Amino acid sequence: MMSDLHQMSIARLSSGLQAGDFSSVELTRHFLHRIRQLDGELNAVLTLAEEQALEQAQAADERIQAGNAGPLTGIPILHKDIFCTRGVRTTCGSRMLGNFISPYDATVVTKLKEAGMVMLGKTNMDEFAMGSSNETSYYGPVRNPWDRDRVPGGSSGGSAAAIAARLGVAATGTDTGGSIRQPAALCGITGLKPTYGRVSRYGMIAFASSLDQAGPMTRSAEDAAYLLAAMAGFDERDSTSVDRPVDDYAGQLNQPLKSLKVGIVKEFFGEGLGAGMNASMQTAIDALKTLGVETREVSLPNSGYSVPAYYVVAPAECSSNLSRFDGVRFGHRCENPQDLEDLYKRSRAEGFGPEVKRRIMIGTYALSAGYYDAYYLKAQQVRQVIADDFRKAFSEVDILLGPASPDTAFRLGEKSDDPVSMYLSDIYTIAVNLAGLPALSMPAPLVDGLPAGLQLISNYFEEEQLLALAHQLQQISDWHLQTPSGY
Amino acid sequence: MDLEPDEVEKIAHLARIAVAAGEIEALNTELSSILGLVERMAELDTSDILPMAHPLDMPQRLRPDVVTEESHRETYQSVAPATKNGLYLVPRVIE
């Protein structure tokens, strides 16, 4: 029993904790031991918060004994290192924040703490969430547990690799252009990017504020439902938080789906899609049909413009957001600055890595005098066109389906010298962020022994339906149960 | 589209990032290739399209003009590179 705790679902662990089969302290020690034993070769966890974790586990056990525990009480979680955690180092994968101990908790961290979850530590990520392979982290790349010569995807690559390797029960991630869904796909786990505004961005280090959204990364849709219910909700500290009740995602997982219409996005099955990936998607679609849902082809004719528009909007917002890293109030400061300008310029040159600098500079250029109309305004118009494509599609169907990435995990170093080829690995995920829609990636059949991600997209605030469809597909398949060997 | 070397220097200055002379050429190649990707947007006719201001159709929320936060100066300054008497220290600006 104790030896396979890391294979159990949240519901199973929760009932085991309630029944006294094991304690949260035992469960926490089990995962801390696994991280120490297995993470050396993965580099998925940047900071282990052992002492705090055991304190939180102790408190959870007391709460369980007192009879006021919720479904997440006592369950261990890993947070992406983009979430501020009070008293625990928060690096955002950057040298800039190498010594940054956050003075406060992100709202997501607070909410999961209040639910009784136990934070094991912080996961590695692409620097400031800018990357699709985890290779831009100042703290070294994360390796994919399915093949350690391959990338886990990014930017939430540490969270994805950790859950795939069963180093935690669940993890948080953030998704600005695919940073939850693409690593979830490449590591064979379930990852959900909620509707923009559904989960508070307070205390989540900002990259592109009109796109950033936090979500759960778990082994199943059912686990994701429990996590999202605790993460979501209105927060007056986030000016774009939406004041709207949170659905009972877990309670609705078995809702009838017979009349559901699923649209297969034509443009996501074009020439860019690998043959093995295509076959995996077709198997998943066939399984979906046995649930009684109706499938038909739909078109998002302008989705090809989403990557170009994204690489204006995201860098423009990042150039503004990252201006706060100036070497004055927190973060890295250069030695012996000659004057204030030298302090800014050298602190930023030393603190930021090459990809972050590239994006800040692209954004600075796009927003500079004389270029605004040609770049930023144009991109916001393209964004509207892309959102209109989705509006039309959702007038015909309830859910859209496609792959989450064009291919399985690529090799370390394969794309790191060519920013544009790296950017195109997010070709199927970015449109969703531009429109602000919810979407998830879940495991489809393996392709040559590597995970493949099936992406499901729904209309605004219909996460409940998205999770129900994914859950029911996981009830009739076992793709999500496959574990990389050695873990 | 290719940037001129002095444009790269100007962008780096506006972004307040120190760039060594030897880095300009490689940086120019990278930035130009990204701008090449971005410029595919021009193929799409957007002349009658309203730019999207926000993914959701919602107004900016307002709140009563009352003090809601207490002072956390000491906590916040505990992570600062240099402070004195509650102030952040930078190189001398006024002689």
Coordinates of N, CA and C in Angstrom, one line a residue, chain A residues 101 103 196 210 234 236-242 302 305 308-309 311-312 327-331 333 337 339-341 343-345 348-349 358 360-362 364-365 371 375 377-381 383-384 387 420 423 434-435 460, chain B residues 1 3 7-8 11-19 23 27 30-31 33-35 37-47 49-56 58 60-61 69 75-76 79-82 88-91 93:
Chain A
I101 N 13.3 36.1 -2.0 CA 12.4 35.4 -1.1 C 11.1 36.2 -1.1
P103 N 7.9 38.2 -0.2 CA 7.3 38.6 1.0 C 5.8 38.3 1.1
Y196 N -9.7 33.0 -19.5 CA -9.0 34.2 -19.0 C -9.9 34.9 -17.9
S210 N -2.5 40.1 -20.6 CA -3.8 39.9 -21.2 C -4.0 38.4 -21.7
F234 N -13.3 34.6 -7.8 CA -13.0 36.0 -7.8 C -12.0 36.5 -6.8
E236 N -10.4 40.3 -5.7 CA -10.4 41.7 -5.9 C -9.0 42.3 -6.1
R237 N -7.9 41.5 -5.8 CA -6.6 41.9 -6.1 C -6.1 41.8 -7.5
D238 N -7.0 41.1 -8.3 CA -6.6 41.0 -9.8 C -7.7 41.8 -10.5
S239 N -7.4 42.9 -11.2 CA -8.4 43.7 -11.8 C -9.1 43.0 -13.0
T240 N -8.5 41.9 -13.5 CA -9.2 41.2 -14.6 C -9.8 39.9 -14.1
S241 N -9.9 39.7 -12.8 CA -10.6 38.5 -12.2 C -12.1 38.6 -12.5
V242 N -12.7 37.5 -12.8 CA -14.2 37.6 -13.1 C -15.0 37.2 -11.9
N302 N -8.4 31.5 -39.8 CA -7.3 32.5 -39.6 C -6.3 32.0 -38.5
Y305 N -2.5 32.8 -38.4 CA -2.0 34.1 -38.0 C -1.8 34.3 -36.5
P308 N 2.1 34.7 -35.5 CA 2.6 36.1 -35.7 C 2.0 37.2 -34.8
A309 N 0.7 37.1 -34.6 CA 0.0 38.1 -33.7 C 0.5 38.0 -32.2
Y311 N 3.4 37.0 -31.2 CA 4.8 37.5 -31.0 C 4.9 39.0 -31.2
V312 N 3.8 39.7 -31.2 CA 3.7 41.1 -31.0 C 3.1 41.4 -29.6
G327 N 16.9 46.5 -10.8 CA 18.1 46.5 -9.9 C 18.0 47.4 -8.7
V328 N 16.8 48.0 -8.5 CA 16.6 48.9 -7.4 C 15.9 48.3 -6.3
R329 N 14.7 47.8 -6.5 CA 13.8 47.4 -5.4 C 13.9 45.9 -5.0
F330 N 14.2 45.1 -6.0 CA 14.4 43.7 -5.7 C 15.1 43.0 -6.9
G331 N 15.6 41.8 -6.7 CA 16.3 41.2 -7.8 C 17.7 41.5 -8.0
R333 N 21.3 43.0 -8.9 CA 21.9 44.3 -9.2 C 23.4 44.1 -9.5
P337 N 27.9 50.1 -10.1 CA 27.3 50.9 -11.2 C 27.8 52.3 -11.2
D339 N 26.5 55.0 -12.9 CA 25.4 55.9 -12.7 C 24.0 55.1 -12.8
L340 N 22.9 55.8 -12.7 CA 21.6 55.1 -12.7 C 21.4 54.3 -14.0
E341 N 21.7 54.9 -15.1 CA 21.5 54.2 -16.4 C 22.3 52.9 -16.5
L343 N 23.4 51.3 -14.0 CA 22.8 50.3 -13.0 C 21.6 49.5 -13.7
Y344 N 20.7 50.3 -14.4 CA 19.6 49.6 -15.0 C 20.1 48.6 -16.1
K345 N 21.0 49.2 -17.0 CA 21.4 48.4 -18.2 C 22.2 47.2 -17.8
R348 N 20.1 44.5 -15.8 CA 19.2 43.8 -16.7 C 19.9 42.8 -17.7
A349 N 21.1 43.3 -18.2 CA 21.9 42.5 -19.1 C 22.4 41.2 -18.4
R358 N 15.6 39.0 -26.0 CA 15.0 39.1 -27.3 C 13.5 39.5 -27.2
I360 N 11.9 41.1 -24.8 CA 11.8 42.5 -24.3 C 12.1 43.5 -25.5
M361 N 13.1 43.1 -26.3 CA 13.5 44.0 -27.3 C 12.5 44.1 -28.5
I362 N 12.0 42.9 -28.8 CA 10.9 42.9 -29.9 C 9.7 43.7 -29.4
T364 N 9.7 46.2 -27.2 CA 10.1 47.6 -27.1 C 10.0 48.2 -28.5
Y365 N 10.5 47.4 -29.5 CA 10.5 47.9 -30.9 C 9.0 48.1 -31.4
Y371 N 5.8 52.8 -34.8 CA 5.6 51.4 -35.2 C 4.3 50.8 -34.6
Y375 N 2.4 47.3 -35.8 CA 2.6 46.0 -35.0 C 1.5 45.8 -34.0
L377 N -1.3 47.5 -32.9 CA -2.7 47.7 -33.3 C -3.1 46.6 -34.3
K378 N -2.2 46.3 -35.2 CA -2.5 45.3 -36.2 C -2.7 43.9 -35.5
A379 N -1.8 43.6 -34.5 CA -1.9 42.4 -33.8 C -3.2 42.3 -33.0
Q380 N -3.7 43.4 -32.5 CA -5.0 43.4 -31.7 C -6.1 43.2 -32.7
Q381 N -6.0 43.6 -33.9 CA -7.0 43.4 -34.9 C -7.0 41.9 -35.3
R383 N -6.1 39.5 -33.5 CA -6.6 38.8 -32.4 C -8.2 38.8 -32.4
Q384 N -8.8 39.9 -32.8 CA -10.2 40.0 -33.0 C -10.7 39.0 -34.0
A387 N -10.6 35.5 -32.6 CA -11.7 35.3 -31.7 C -13.0 35.1 -32.4
V420 N 12.5 31.1 -34.0 CA 11.3 31.0 -34.8 C 10.8 29.5 -34.8
Y423 N 9.2 28.8 -31.7 CA 7.9 29.4 -31.5 C 6.8 28.6 -32.2
L434 N -5.1 33.9 -27.3 CA -5.4 35.2 -27.9 C -6.9 35.4 -27.7
A435 N -7.7 34.4 -27.8 CA -9.2 34.5 -27.6 C -9.6 34.5 -26.2
Y460 N -16.2 30.1 -23.5 CA -15.9 30.7 -22.2 C -16.6 30.1 -21.1
Chain B
M1 N 12.3 41.1 -42.9 CA 12.8 42.5 -42.7 C 14.1 42.5 -41.8
L3 N 16.8 44.7 -39.6 CA 17.1 46.0 -38.9 C 18.5 46.5 -39.2
E7 N 19.7 50.6 -35.3 CA 18.4 50.4 -34.7 C 18.4 49.4 -33.6
V8 N 19.3 48.3 -33.7 CA 19.4 47.4 -32.6 C 19.9 48.1 -31.4
I11 N 17.1 50.1 -29.8 CA 16.1 49.3 -29.1 C 16.7 48.9 -27.8
A12 N 18.0 48.4 -27.8 CA 18.6 48.0 -26.5 C 18.6 49.1 -25.5
H13 N 18.9 50.3 -26.0 CA 18.9 51.5 -25.1 C 17.5 51.7 -24.5
L14 N 16.5 51.7 -25.4 CA 15.1 52.0 -24.9 C 14.7 50.9 -23.9
A15 N 15.2 49.7 -24.1 CA 14.8 48.5 -23.2 C 15.7 48.5 -22.0
R16 N 16.7 49.5 -21.9 CA 17.7 49.5 -20.8 C 18.3 48.2 -20.6
I17 N 18.9 47.6 -21.7 CA 19.7 46.4 -21.6 C 21.0 46.7 -22.3
A18 N 22.1 46.5 -21.5 CA 23.4 46.7 -22.0 C 23.7 45.6 -23.1
V19 N 24.2 46.0 -24.3 CA 24.6 45.0 -25.3 C 26.0 45.4 -25.8
E23 N 27.9 41.7 -29.8 CA 26.6 40.9 -29.8 C 25.6 41.4 -30.8
L27 N 22.4 39.4 -32.6 CA 21.1 39.9 -32.1 C 20.2 40.4 -33.3
E30 N 18.7 37.5 -35.1 CA 17.6 36.9 -34.4 C 16.3 37.8 -34.4
L31 N 16.5 39.1 -34.1 CA 15.4 40.0 -34.0 C 14.7 40.1 -35.4
S33 N 14.7 37.9 -37.8 CA 13.9 36.7 -38.1 C 12.6 36.6 -37.4
I34 N 12.5 37.1 -36.2 CA 11.3 37.1 -35.4 C 10.3 38.2 -36.1
L35 N 10.9 39.3 -36.5 CA 10.0 40.3 -37.2 C 9.5 39.8 -38.5
L37 N 8.7 36.7 -39.0 CA 7.5 35.8 -38.7 C 6.3 36.7 -38.4
V38 N 6.5 37.8 -37.6 CA 5.4 38.7 -37.2 C 4.8 39.4 -38.4
E39 N 5.6 39.7 -39.4 CA 5.1 40.4 -40.6 C 4.1 39.6 -41.5
R40 N 4.0 38.3 -41.2 CA 3.0 37.6 -41.9 C 1.6 38.1 -41.7
M41 N 1.4 38.8 -40.6 CA 0.1 39.4 -40.2 C -0.4 40.3 -41.4
A42 N 0.6 41.0 -42.1 CA 0.2 41.9 -43.1 C -0.7 41.3 -44.2
E43 N -0.6 40.0 -44.4 CA -1.4 39.3 -45.4 C -2.9 39.4 -45.2
L44 N -3.2 39.6 -43.9 CA -4.6 39.6 -43.5 C -5.2 41.0 -43.6
D45 N -6.3 41.2 -44.3 CA -6.9 42.5 -44.4 C -7.7 42.8 -43.1
T46 N -7.3 43.7 -42.3 CA -8.0 44.0 -41.1 C -8.6 45.4 -41.1
S47 N -8.8 46.0 -42.2 CA -9.1 47.5 -42.3 C -10.4 47.8 -41.6
I49 N -11.7 46.0 -39.0 CA -11.8 45.2 -37.7 C -11.4 46.1 -36.5
L50 N -12.3 46.1 -35.5 CA -12.0 46.8 -34.3 C -10.9 46.0 -33.5
P51 N -9.9 46.7 -33.1 CA -8.8 46.0 -32.3 C -9.4 45.4 -31.0
M52 N -9.0 44.2 -30.6 CA -9.5 43.6 -29.4 C -8.8 44.3 -28.2
A53 N -9.6 44.8 -27.2 CA -9.0 45.4 -26.1 C -8.9 44.4 -24.9
H54 N -9.7 43.5 -24.9 CA -9.8 42.5 -23.8 C -10.5 41.3 -24.2
P55 N -10.0 40.1 -23.8 CA -10.6 38.8 -24.3 C -12.1 38.7 -23.8
L56 N -12.5 39.3 -22.7 CA -13.9 39.2 -22.3 C -14.5 40.6 -22.4
M58 N -15.9 43.0 -20.7 CA -16.2 43.5 -19.3 C -15.6 44.8 -19.1
Q60 N -13.9 47.9 -16.8 CA -12.9 48.0 -15.7 C -13.7 48.1 -14.4
R61 N -13.3 47.3 -13.4 CA -14.0 47.3 -12.1 C -13.4 48.5 -11.3
E69 N -4.6 48.7 2.1 CA -3.4 48.1 2.4 C -2.7 48.8 3.5
T75 N 9.2 44.8 5.3 CA 9.2 43.5 4.6 C 9.7 43.6 3.2
Y76 N 9.1 44.6 2.5 CA 9.4 44.7 1.1 C 10.9 45.1 0.9
V79 N 14.1 42.5 0.8 CA 14.7 41.9 -0.4 C 15.3 42.9 -1.4
A80 N 15.5 44.1 -1.0 CA 16.1 45.1 -1.9 C 17.6 45.0 -1.9
P81 N 18.3 45.3 -3.0 CA 19.7 45.3 -3.0 C 20.4 46.2 -2.1
A82 N 19.9 47.5 -1.9 CA 20.5 48.4 -1.0 C 19.5 49.4 -0.5
Y88 N 15.3 53.4 -0.8 CA 16.1 52.6 -1.8 C 17.3 53.4 -2.2
L89 N 18.5 52.8 -2.2 CA 19.7 53.5 -2.6 C 20.0 53.2 -4.1
V90 N 20.4 54.3 -4.8 CA 20.9 54.2 -6.2 C 22.1 55.1 -6.3
P91 N 22.9 55.0 -7.4 CA 24.0 55.9 -7.6 C 23.5 57.3 -7.6
V93 N 22.2 60.8 -8.4 CA 21.6 61.3 -9.6 C 21.8 62.8 -9.7

